[in-house]
GROMACS .gro file of C-alpha atoms in nm:
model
  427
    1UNK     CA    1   5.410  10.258  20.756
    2UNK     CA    2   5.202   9.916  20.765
    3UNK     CA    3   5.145   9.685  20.501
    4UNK     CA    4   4.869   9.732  20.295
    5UNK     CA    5   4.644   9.429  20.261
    6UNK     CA    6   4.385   9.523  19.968
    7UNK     CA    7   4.444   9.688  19.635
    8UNK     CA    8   4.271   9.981  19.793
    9UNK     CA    9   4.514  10.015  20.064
   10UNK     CA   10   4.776   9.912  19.812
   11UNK     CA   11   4.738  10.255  19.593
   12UNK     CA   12   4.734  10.434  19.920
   13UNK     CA   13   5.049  10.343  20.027
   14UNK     CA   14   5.200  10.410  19.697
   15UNK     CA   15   5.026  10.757  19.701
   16UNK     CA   16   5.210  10.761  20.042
   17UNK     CA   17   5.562  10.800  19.879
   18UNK     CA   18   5.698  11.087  19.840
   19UNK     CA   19   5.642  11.191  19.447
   20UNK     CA   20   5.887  11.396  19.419
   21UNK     CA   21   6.167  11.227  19.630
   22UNK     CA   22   6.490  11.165  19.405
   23UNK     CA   23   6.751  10.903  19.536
   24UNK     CA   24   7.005  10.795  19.266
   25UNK     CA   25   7.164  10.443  19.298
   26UNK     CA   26   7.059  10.115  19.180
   27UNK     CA   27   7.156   9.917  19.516
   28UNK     CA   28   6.813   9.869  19.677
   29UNK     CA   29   6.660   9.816  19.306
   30UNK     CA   30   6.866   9.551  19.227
   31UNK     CA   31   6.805   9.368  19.572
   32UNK     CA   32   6.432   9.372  19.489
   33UNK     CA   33   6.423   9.261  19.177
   34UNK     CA   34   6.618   8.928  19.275
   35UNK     CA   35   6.379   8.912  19.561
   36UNK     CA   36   6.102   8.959  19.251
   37UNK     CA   37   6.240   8.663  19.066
   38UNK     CA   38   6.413   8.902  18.787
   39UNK     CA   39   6.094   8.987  18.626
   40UNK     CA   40   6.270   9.229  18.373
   41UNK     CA   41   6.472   8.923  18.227
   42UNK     CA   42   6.129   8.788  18.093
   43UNK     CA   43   6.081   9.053  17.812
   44UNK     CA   44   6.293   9.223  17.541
   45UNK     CA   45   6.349   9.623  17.586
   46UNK     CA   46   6.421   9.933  17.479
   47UNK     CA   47   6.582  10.224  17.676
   48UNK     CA   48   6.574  10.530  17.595
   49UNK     CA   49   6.716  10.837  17.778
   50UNK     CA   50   6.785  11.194  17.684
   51UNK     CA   51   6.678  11.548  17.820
   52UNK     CA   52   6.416  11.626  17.556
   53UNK     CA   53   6.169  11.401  17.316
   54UNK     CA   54   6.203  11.042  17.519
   55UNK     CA   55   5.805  11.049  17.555
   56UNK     CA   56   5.751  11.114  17.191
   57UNK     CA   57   6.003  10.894  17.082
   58UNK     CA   58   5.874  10.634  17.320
   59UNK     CA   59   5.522  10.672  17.183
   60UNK     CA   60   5.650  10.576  16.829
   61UNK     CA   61   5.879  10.327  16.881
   62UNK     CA   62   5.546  10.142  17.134
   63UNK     CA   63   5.274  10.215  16.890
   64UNK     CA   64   5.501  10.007  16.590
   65UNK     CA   65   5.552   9.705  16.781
   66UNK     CA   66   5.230   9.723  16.855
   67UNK     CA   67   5.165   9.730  16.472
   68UNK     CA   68   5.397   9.442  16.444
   69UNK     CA   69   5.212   9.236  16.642
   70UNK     CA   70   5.399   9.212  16.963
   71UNK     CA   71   5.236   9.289  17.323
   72UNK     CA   72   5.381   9.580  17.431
   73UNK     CA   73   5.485   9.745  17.758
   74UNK     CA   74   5.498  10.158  17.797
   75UNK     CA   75   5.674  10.296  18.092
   76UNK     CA   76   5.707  10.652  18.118
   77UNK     CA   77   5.757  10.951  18.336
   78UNK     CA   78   5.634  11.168  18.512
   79UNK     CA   79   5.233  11.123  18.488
   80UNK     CA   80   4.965  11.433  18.349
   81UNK     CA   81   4.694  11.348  18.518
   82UNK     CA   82   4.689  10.989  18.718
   83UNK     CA   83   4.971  10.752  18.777
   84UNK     CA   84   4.820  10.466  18.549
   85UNK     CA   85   4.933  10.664  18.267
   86UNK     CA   86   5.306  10.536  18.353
   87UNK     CA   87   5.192  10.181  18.303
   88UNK     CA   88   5.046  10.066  17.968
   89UNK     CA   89   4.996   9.779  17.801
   90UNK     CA   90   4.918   9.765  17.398
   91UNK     CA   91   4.830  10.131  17.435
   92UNK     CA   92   4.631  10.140  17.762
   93UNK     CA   93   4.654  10.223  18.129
   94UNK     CA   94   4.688   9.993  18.436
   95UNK     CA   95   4.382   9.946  18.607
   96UNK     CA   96   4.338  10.062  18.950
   97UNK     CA   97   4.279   9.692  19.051
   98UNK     CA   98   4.571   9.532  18.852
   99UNK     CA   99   4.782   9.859  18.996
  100UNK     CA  100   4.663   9.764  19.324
  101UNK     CA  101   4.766   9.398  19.292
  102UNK     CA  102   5.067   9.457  19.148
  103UNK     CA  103   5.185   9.661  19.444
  104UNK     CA  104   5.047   9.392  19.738
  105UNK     CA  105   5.247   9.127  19.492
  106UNK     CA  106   5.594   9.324  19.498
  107UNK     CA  107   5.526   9.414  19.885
  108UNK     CA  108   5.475   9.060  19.986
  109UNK     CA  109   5.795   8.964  19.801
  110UNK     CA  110   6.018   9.226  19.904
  111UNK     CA  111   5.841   9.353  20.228
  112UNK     CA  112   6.157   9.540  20.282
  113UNK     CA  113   5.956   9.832  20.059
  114UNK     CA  114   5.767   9.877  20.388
  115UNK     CA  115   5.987   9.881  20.682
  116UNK     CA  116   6.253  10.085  20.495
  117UNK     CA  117   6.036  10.303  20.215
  118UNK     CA  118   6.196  10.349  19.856
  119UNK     CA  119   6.105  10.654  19.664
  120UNK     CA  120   5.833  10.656  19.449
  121UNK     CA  121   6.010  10.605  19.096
  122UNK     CA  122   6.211  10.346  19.249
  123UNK     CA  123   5.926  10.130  19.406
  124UNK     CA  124   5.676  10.287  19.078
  125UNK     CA  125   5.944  10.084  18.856
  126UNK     CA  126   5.944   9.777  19.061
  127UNK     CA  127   5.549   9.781  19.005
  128UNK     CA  128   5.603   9.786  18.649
  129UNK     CA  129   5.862   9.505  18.554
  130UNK     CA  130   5.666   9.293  18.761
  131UNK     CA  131   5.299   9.392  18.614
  132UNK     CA  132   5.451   9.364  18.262
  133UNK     CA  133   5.612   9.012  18.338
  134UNK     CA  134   5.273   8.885  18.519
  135UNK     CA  135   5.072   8.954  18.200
  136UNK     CA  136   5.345   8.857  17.965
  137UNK     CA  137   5.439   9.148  17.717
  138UNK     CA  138   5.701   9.072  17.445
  139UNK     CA  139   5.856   9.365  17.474
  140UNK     CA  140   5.912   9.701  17.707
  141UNK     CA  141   5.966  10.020  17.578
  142UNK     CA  142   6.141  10.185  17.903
  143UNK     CA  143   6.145  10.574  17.935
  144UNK     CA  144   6.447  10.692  18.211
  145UNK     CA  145   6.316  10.888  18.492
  146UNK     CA  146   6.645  11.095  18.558
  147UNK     CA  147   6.982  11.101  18.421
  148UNK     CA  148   7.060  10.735  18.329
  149UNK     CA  149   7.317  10.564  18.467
  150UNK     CA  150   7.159  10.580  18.851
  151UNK     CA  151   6.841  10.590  18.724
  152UNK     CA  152   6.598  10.271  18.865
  153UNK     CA  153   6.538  10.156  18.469
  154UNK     CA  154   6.887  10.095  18.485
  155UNK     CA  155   6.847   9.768  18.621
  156UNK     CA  156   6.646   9.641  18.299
  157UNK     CA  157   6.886   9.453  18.023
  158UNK     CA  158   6.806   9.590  17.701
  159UNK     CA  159   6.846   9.482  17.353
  160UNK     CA  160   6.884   9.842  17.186
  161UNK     CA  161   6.933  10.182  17.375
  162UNK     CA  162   6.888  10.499  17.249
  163UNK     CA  163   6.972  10.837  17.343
  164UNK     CA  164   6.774  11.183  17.261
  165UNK     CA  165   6.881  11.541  17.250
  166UNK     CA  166   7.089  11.618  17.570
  167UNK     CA  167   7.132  11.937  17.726
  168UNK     CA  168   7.097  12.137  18.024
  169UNK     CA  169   6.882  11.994  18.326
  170UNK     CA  170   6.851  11.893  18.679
  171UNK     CA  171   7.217  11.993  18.713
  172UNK     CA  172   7.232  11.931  19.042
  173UNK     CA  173   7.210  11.568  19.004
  174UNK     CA  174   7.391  11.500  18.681
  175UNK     CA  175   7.655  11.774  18.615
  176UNK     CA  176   7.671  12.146  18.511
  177UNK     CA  177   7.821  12.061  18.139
  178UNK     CA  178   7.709  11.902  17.878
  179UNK     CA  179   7.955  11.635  17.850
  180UNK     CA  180   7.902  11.571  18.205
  181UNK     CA  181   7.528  11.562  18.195
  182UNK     CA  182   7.592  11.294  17.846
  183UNK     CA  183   7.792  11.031  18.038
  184UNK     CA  184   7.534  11.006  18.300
  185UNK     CA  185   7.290  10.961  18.000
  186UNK     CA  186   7.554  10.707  17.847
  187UNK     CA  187   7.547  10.549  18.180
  188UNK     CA  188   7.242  10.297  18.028
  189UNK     CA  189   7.477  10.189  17.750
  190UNK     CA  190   7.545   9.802  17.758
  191UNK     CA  191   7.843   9.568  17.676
  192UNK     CA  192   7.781   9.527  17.312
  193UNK     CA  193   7.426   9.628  17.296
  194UNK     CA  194   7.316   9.893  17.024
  195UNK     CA  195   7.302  10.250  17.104
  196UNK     CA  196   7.066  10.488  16.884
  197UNK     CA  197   7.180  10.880  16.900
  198UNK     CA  198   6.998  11.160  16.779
  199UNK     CA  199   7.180  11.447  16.691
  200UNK     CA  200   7.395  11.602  16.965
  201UNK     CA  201   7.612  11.927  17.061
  202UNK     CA  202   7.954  11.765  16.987
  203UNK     CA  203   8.065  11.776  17.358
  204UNK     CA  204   7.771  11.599  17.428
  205UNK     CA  205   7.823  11.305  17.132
  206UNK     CA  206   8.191  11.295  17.205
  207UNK     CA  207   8.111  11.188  17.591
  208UNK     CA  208   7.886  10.900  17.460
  209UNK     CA  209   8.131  10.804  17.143
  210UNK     CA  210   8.420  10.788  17.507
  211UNK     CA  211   8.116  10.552  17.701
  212UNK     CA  212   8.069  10.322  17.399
  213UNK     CA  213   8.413  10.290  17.272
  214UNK     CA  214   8.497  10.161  17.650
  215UNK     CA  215   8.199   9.890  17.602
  216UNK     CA  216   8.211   9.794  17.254
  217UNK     CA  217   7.885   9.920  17.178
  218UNK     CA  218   7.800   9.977  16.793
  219UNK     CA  219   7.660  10.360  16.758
  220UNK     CA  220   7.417  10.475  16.556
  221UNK     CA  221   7.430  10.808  16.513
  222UNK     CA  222   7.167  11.053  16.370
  223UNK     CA  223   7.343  11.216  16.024
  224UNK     CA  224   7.591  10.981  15.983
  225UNK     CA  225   7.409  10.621  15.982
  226UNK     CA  226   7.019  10.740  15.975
  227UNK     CA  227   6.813  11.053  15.914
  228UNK     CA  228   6.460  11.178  15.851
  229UNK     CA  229   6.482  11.455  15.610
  230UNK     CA  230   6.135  11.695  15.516
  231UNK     CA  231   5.995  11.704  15.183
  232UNK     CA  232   5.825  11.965  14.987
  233UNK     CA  233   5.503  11.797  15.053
  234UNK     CA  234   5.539  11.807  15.388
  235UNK     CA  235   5.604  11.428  15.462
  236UNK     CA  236   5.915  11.254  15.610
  237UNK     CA  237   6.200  11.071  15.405
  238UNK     CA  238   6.368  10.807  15.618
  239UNK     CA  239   6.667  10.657  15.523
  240UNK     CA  240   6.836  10.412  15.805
  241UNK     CA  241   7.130  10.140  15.748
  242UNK     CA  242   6.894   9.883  15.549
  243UNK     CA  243   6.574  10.073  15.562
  244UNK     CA  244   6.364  10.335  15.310
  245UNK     CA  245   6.071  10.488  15.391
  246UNK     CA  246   5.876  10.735  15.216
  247UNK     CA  247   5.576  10.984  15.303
  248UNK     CA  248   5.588  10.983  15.638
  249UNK     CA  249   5.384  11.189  15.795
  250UNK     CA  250   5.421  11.172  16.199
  251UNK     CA  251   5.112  11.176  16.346
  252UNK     CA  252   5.258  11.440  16.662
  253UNK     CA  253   5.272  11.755  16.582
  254UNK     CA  254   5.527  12.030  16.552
  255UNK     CA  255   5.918  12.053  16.335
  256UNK     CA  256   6.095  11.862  16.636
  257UNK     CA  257   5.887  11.528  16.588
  258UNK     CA  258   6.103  11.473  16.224
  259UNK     CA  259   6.408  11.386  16.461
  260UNK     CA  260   6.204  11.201  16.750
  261UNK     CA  261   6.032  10.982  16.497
  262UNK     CA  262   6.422  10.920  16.348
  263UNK     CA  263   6.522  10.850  16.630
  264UNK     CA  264   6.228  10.626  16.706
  265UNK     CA  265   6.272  10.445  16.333
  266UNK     CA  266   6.621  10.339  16.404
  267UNK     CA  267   6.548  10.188  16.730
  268UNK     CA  268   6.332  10.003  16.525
  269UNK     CA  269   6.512   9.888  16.301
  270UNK     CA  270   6.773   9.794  16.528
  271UNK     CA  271   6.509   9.587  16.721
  272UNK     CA  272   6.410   9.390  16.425
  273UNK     CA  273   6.811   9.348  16.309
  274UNK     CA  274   6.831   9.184  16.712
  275UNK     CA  275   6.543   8.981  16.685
  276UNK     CA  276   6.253   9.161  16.746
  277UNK     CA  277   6.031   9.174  16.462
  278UNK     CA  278   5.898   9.483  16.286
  279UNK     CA  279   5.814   9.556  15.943
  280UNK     CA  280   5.822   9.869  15.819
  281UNK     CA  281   5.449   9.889  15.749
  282UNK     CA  282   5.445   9.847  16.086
  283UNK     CA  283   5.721  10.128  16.148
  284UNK     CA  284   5.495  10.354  15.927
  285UNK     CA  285   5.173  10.283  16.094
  286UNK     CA  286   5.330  10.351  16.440
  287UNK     CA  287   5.503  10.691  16.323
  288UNK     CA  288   5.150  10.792  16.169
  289UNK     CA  289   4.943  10.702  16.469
  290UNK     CA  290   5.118  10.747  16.779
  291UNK     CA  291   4.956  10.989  17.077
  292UNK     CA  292   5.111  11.159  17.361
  293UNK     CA  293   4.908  11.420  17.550
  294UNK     CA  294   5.063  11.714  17.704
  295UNK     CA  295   5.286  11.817  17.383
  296UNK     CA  296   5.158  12.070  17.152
  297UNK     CA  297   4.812  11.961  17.218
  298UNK     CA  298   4.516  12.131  17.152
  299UNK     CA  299   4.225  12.180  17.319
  300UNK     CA  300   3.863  12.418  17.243
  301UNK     CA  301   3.873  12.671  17.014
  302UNK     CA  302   3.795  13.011  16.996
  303UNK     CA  303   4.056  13.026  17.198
  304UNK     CA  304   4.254  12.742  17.147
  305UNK     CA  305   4.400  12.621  17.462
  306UNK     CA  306   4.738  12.489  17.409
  307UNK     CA  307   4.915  12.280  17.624
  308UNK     CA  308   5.352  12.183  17.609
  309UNK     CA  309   5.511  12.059  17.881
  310UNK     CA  310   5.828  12.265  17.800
  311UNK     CA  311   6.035  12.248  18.108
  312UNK     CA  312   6.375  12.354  18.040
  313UNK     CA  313   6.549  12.600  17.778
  314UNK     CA  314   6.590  12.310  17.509
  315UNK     CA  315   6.214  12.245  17.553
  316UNK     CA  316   6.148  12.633  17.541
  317UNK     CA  317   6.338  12.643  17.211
  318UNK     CA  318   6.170  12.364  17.023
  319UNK     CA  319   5.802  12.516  17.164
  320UNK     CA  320   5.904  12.856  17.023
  321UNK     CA  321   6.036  12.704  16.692
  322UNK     CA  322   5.690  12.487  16.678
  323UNK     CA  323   5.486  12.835  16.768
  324UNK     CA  324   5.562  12.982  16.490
  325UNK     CA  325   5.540  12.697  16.226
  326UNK     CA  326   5.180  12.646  16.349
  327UNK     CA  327   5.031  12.979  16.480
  328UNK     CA  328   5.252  13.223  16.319
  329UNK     CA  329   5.126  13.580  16.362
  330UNK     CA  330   4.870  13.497  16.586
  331UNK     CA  331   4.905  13.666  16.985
  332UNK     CA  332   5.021  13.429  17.241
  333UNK     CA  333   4.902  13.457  17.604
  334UNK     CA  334   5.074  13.239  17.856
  335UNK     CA  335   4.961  13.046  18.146
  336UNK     CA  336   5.297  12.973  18.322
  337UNK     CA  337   5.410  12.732  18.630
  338UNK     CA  338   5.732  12.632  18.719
  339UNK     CA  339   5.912  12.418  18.970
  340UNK     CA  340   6.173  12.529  19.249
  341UNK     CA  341   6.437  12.333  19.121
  342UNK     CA  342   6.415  12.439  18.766
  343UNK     CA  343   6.637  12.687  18.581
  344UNK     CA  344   6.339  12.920  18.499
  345UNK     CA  345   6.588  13.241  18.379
  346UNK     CA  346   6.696  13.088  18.045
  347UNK     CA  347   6.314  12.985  17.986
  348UNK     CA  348   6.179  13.280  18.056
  349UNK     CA  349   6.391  13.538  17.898
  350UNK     CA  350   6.327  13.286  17.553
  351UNK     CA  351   5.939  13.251  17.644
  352UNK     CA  352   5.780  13.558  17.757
  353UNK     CA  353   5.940  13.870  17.499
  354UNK     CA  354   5.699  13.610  17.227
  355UNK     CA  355   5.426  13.654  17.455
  356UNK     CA  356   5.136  13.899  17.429
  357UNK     CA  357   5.042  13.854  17.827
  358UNK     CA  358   5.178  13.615  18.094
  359UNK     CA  359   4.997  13.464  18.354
  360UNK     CA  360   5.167  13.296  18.654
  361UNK     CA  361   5.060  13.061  18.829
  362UNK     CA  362   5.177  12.786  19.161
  363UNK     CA  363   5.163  12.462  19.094
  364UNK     CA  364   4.977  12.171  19.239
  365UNK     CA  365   5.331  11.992  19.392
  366UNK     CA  366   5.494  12.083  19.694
  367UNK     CA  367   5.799  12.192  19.459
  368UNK     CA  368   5.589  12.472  19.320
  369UNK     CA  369   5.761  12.839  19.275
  370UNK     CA  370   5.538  13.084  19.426
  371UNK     CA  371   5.467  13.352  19.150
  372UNK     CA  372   5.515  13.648  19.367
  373UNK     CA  373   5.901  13.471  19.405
  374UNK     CA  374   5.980  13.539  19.069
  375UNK     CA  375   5.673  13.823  18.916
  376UNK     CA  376   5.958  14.083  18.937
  377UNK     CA  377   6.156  13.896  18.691
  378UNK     CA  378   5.860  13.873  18.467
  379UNK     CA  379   5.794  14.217  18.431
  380UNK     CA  380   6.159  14.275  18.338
  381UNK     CA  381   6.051  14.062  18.023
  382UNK     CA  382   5.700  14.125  17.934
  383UNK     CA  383   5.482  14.391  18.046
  384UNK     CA  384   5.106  14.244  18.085
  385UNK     CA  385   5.205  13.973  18.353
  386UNK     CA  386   5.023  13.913  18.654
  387UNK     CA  387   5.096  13.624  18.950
  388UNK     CA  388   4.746  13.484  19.062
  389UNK     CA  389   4.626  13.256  19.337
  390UNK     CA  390   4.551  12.945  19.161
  391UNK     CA  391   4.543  12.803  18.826
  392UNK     CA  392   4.173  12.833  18.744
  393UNK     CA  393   4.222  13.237  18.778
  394UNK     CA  394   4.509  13.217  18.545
  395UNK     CA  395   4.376  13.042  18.286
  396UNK     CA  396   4.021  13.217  18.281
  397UNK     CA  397   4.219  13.542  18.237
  398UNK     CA  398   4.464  13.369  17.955
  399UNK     CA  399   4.165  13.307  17.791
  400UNK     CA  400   3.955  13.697  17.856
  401UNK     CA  401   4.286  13.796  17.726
  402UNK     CA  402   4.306  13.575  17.379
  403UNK     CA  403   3.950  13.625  17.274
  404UNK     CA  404   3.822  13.424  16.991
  405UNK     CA  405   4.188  13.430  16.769
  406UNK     CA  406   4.460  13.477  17.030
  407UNK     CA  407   4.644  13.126  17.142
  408UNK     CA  408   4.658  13.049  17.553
  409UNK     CA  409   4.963  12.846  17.572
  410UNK     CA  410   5.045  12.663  17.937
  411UNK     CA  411   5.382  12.553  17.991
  412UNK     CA  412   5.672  12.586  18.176
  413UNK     CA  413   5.602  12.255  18.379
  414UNK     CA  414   5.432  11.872  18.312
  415UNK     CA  415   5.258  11.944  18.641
  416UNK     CA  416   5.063  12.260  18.475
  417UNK     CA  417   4.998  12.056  18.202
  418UNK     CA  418   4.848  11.767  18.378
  419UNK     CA  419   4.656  12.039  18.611
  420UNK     CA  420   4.502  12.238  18.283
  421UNK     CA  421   4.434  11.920  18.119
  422UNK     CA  422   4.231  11.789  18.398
  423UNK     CA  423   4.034  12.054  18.362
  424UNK     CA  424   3.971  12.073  17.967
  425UNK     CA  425   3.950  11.730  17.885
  426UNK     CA  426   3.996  11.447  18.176
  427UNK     CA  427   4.230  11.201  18.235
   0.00000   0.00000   0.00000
């Protein structure tokens, strides 16, 4: 692979890189960020891992500092649509030129990126520390890719943590229980440095409370030292070590955004106890205002099209629990896509019994399931499901299927997500 001498050529090579390569270890990180100059030492951050509700939590916890003034970097994962989604700054995408420059500037400092390719998270992340340092944010707000403690945000020094709901996913890499699948999580805590936990299965919080005891790193821990509880009105009630908020009212939809935005709160507050200011007019504005496409989000009408990237039985469960706050008694007809690697049984046999009609599709990533792999295993759960040939055939039938009051609901993967919402709205 040559170098790339233009921004042009630049995005090419990145598009090069295989997307959905996974190679855990921070070795080859680490050597190119010293070669970078340490770029993630100029900027304050927050890391957040977990299985489920990182991206929403993320969302929050960016849009407030925004509120509070600071300049803000957003890096999350995986992308909907294009790959300057992973890269924002106070709220918007990387430019194709700045992405382009970005990746010539980390090349010609670590060249090694060429002659001996990293994966595409890896060098993706290296892109990002140094874009944010080069147009000086304050602070980062740093989604983990996979896992944690291999994970290439791993490298970044934070001043608060936090950890989401964990539970079962990508096994393969991070352990078949749960309190093996937590200490990989827990593998992003810090000597010292604050750790915010949402609720957890107790194996789960017991293999963090073992990682943070070890490092003397103050917990806390969602129920004990902060919670969001809902009022009769429908709006949030915050309570946190020093803060009190009242009427809430998160601006993401569905019964699971009362915990992400608790979650999201705390790590707040915890920022502005370690020196990074936030008010909590700011905190309110952020909770009230924050977007992130490809979660419960709604698109058309008559049928509504609704998109969740639900992608493992956790997911699954909080998209059924949000199904029927929001469209109770109204038919659901799925557009579904899954990945290989994915644990689709447990999903399923949750999913498709709530389902009027499924609809399967492949996906548009070389890690697709082909339908006809798994359409046998449908019909043992629903009986209208059909496997088509592409996406554009499934979704025309969801929607022949819902009529004018029925709800088409594509899930099962971020890919089909990105892939529908192409189509419906744009990037």
């Amino acid at each position: 692979m040559s170098a790339p001498r233009t921004p042009e050529e630049a995005l090419a090579f990145l598009a090069r890189l295989n997307p959905s390569g996974i190679k855990l270890g921070l070795e080859r990180v680490l050597e190119a960020l010293d070669a970078l100059g340490h770029p993630e030492q100029r900027f304050r951050v927050l890391h957040v891992a977990g299985t489920n509700g990182k991206g929403s939590t993320c969302a929050f916890a960016a849009t407030a500092l925004q509120a509070a003034g600071h300049r803000v970097g957003l890096y999350t994962s995986p992308h909907l649509v294009r790959i300057n989604e992973r890269i924002r700054v106070d709220g918007e995408d990387i430019s194709d030129e700045e992405f382009g420059r970005a990746i010539l500037d980390v090349l010609e400092r670590y060249p090694s990126a060429v002659s001996e390719p990293m994966t595409y998270f890896e060098f993706g992340t290296l892109v990002a520390l140094w874009h944010f340092a080069r147009v000086g944010v304050d602070v980062v707000v740093l989604e983990v890719g996979l896992g944690g403690r291999l994970d290439a945000t791993n490298a970044a020094r934070p001043t608060v943590t936090a950890i989401t709901p964990v539970s079962f996913d990508h096994m393969e890499y991070l352990g078949h229980t749960l309190g093996a699948i937590a200490g990989e999580k827990a593998g992003i805590l810090k000597p010292g440095v604050p750790c915010v936990v949402s609720a957890q299965e107790p194996e789960a919080l017991e293999s963090i409370e073992v990682k943070a005891r070890a490092l003397s790193v103050p917990l806390w821990v969602e129920g004990r030292d902060f919670s969001a509880e809902l009022q009769s009105d429908g709006s949030l009630s915050y309570r946190g070590p020093t803060w009190r908020l009242e009427g809430l009212r998160p601006s993401l939809r569905g019964p699971h955004q009362r915990q992400n935005a608790a979650v999201a709160l705390a790590c707040l507050e915890a920022l502005d106890a370690h020196g990074v200011r936030v008010s909590t007019e700011a905190a309110r504005a952020g909770v009230g205002s924050a977007r992130w496409p490809g979660r419960l989000e709604e698109v058309g009408e008559r049928p509504i099209v609704l998109m969740d990237g639900a992608h493992n039985p956790a997911g699954v469960a909080v998209l059924l629990a949000s199904l029927r706050a929001l469209y109770s008694g109204r038919p659901v007809h799925c557009v579904f896509g899954v990945v290989a690697d994915k644990d689709r049984g447990p999903m399923m046999r949750a999913l498709f019994p709530a389902c009027a009609s499924v609809q399967l599709t492949p996906l548009d990533t070389p890690r697709s399931l082909a339908p006809e792999a798994y359409l046998d295993e449908a019909r043992a759960l629903v009986s209208d499901v059909t496997a088509w040939p592409d996406v554009d055939a499934a979704l025309a039938e969801a929607r022949r299927r819902a009529g004018a009051d029925g709800i088409v609901l594509c899930t099962g993967s971020l890919f089909l997500v990105g892939m529908v919402r192409a189509r419906t709205r744009g990037p």
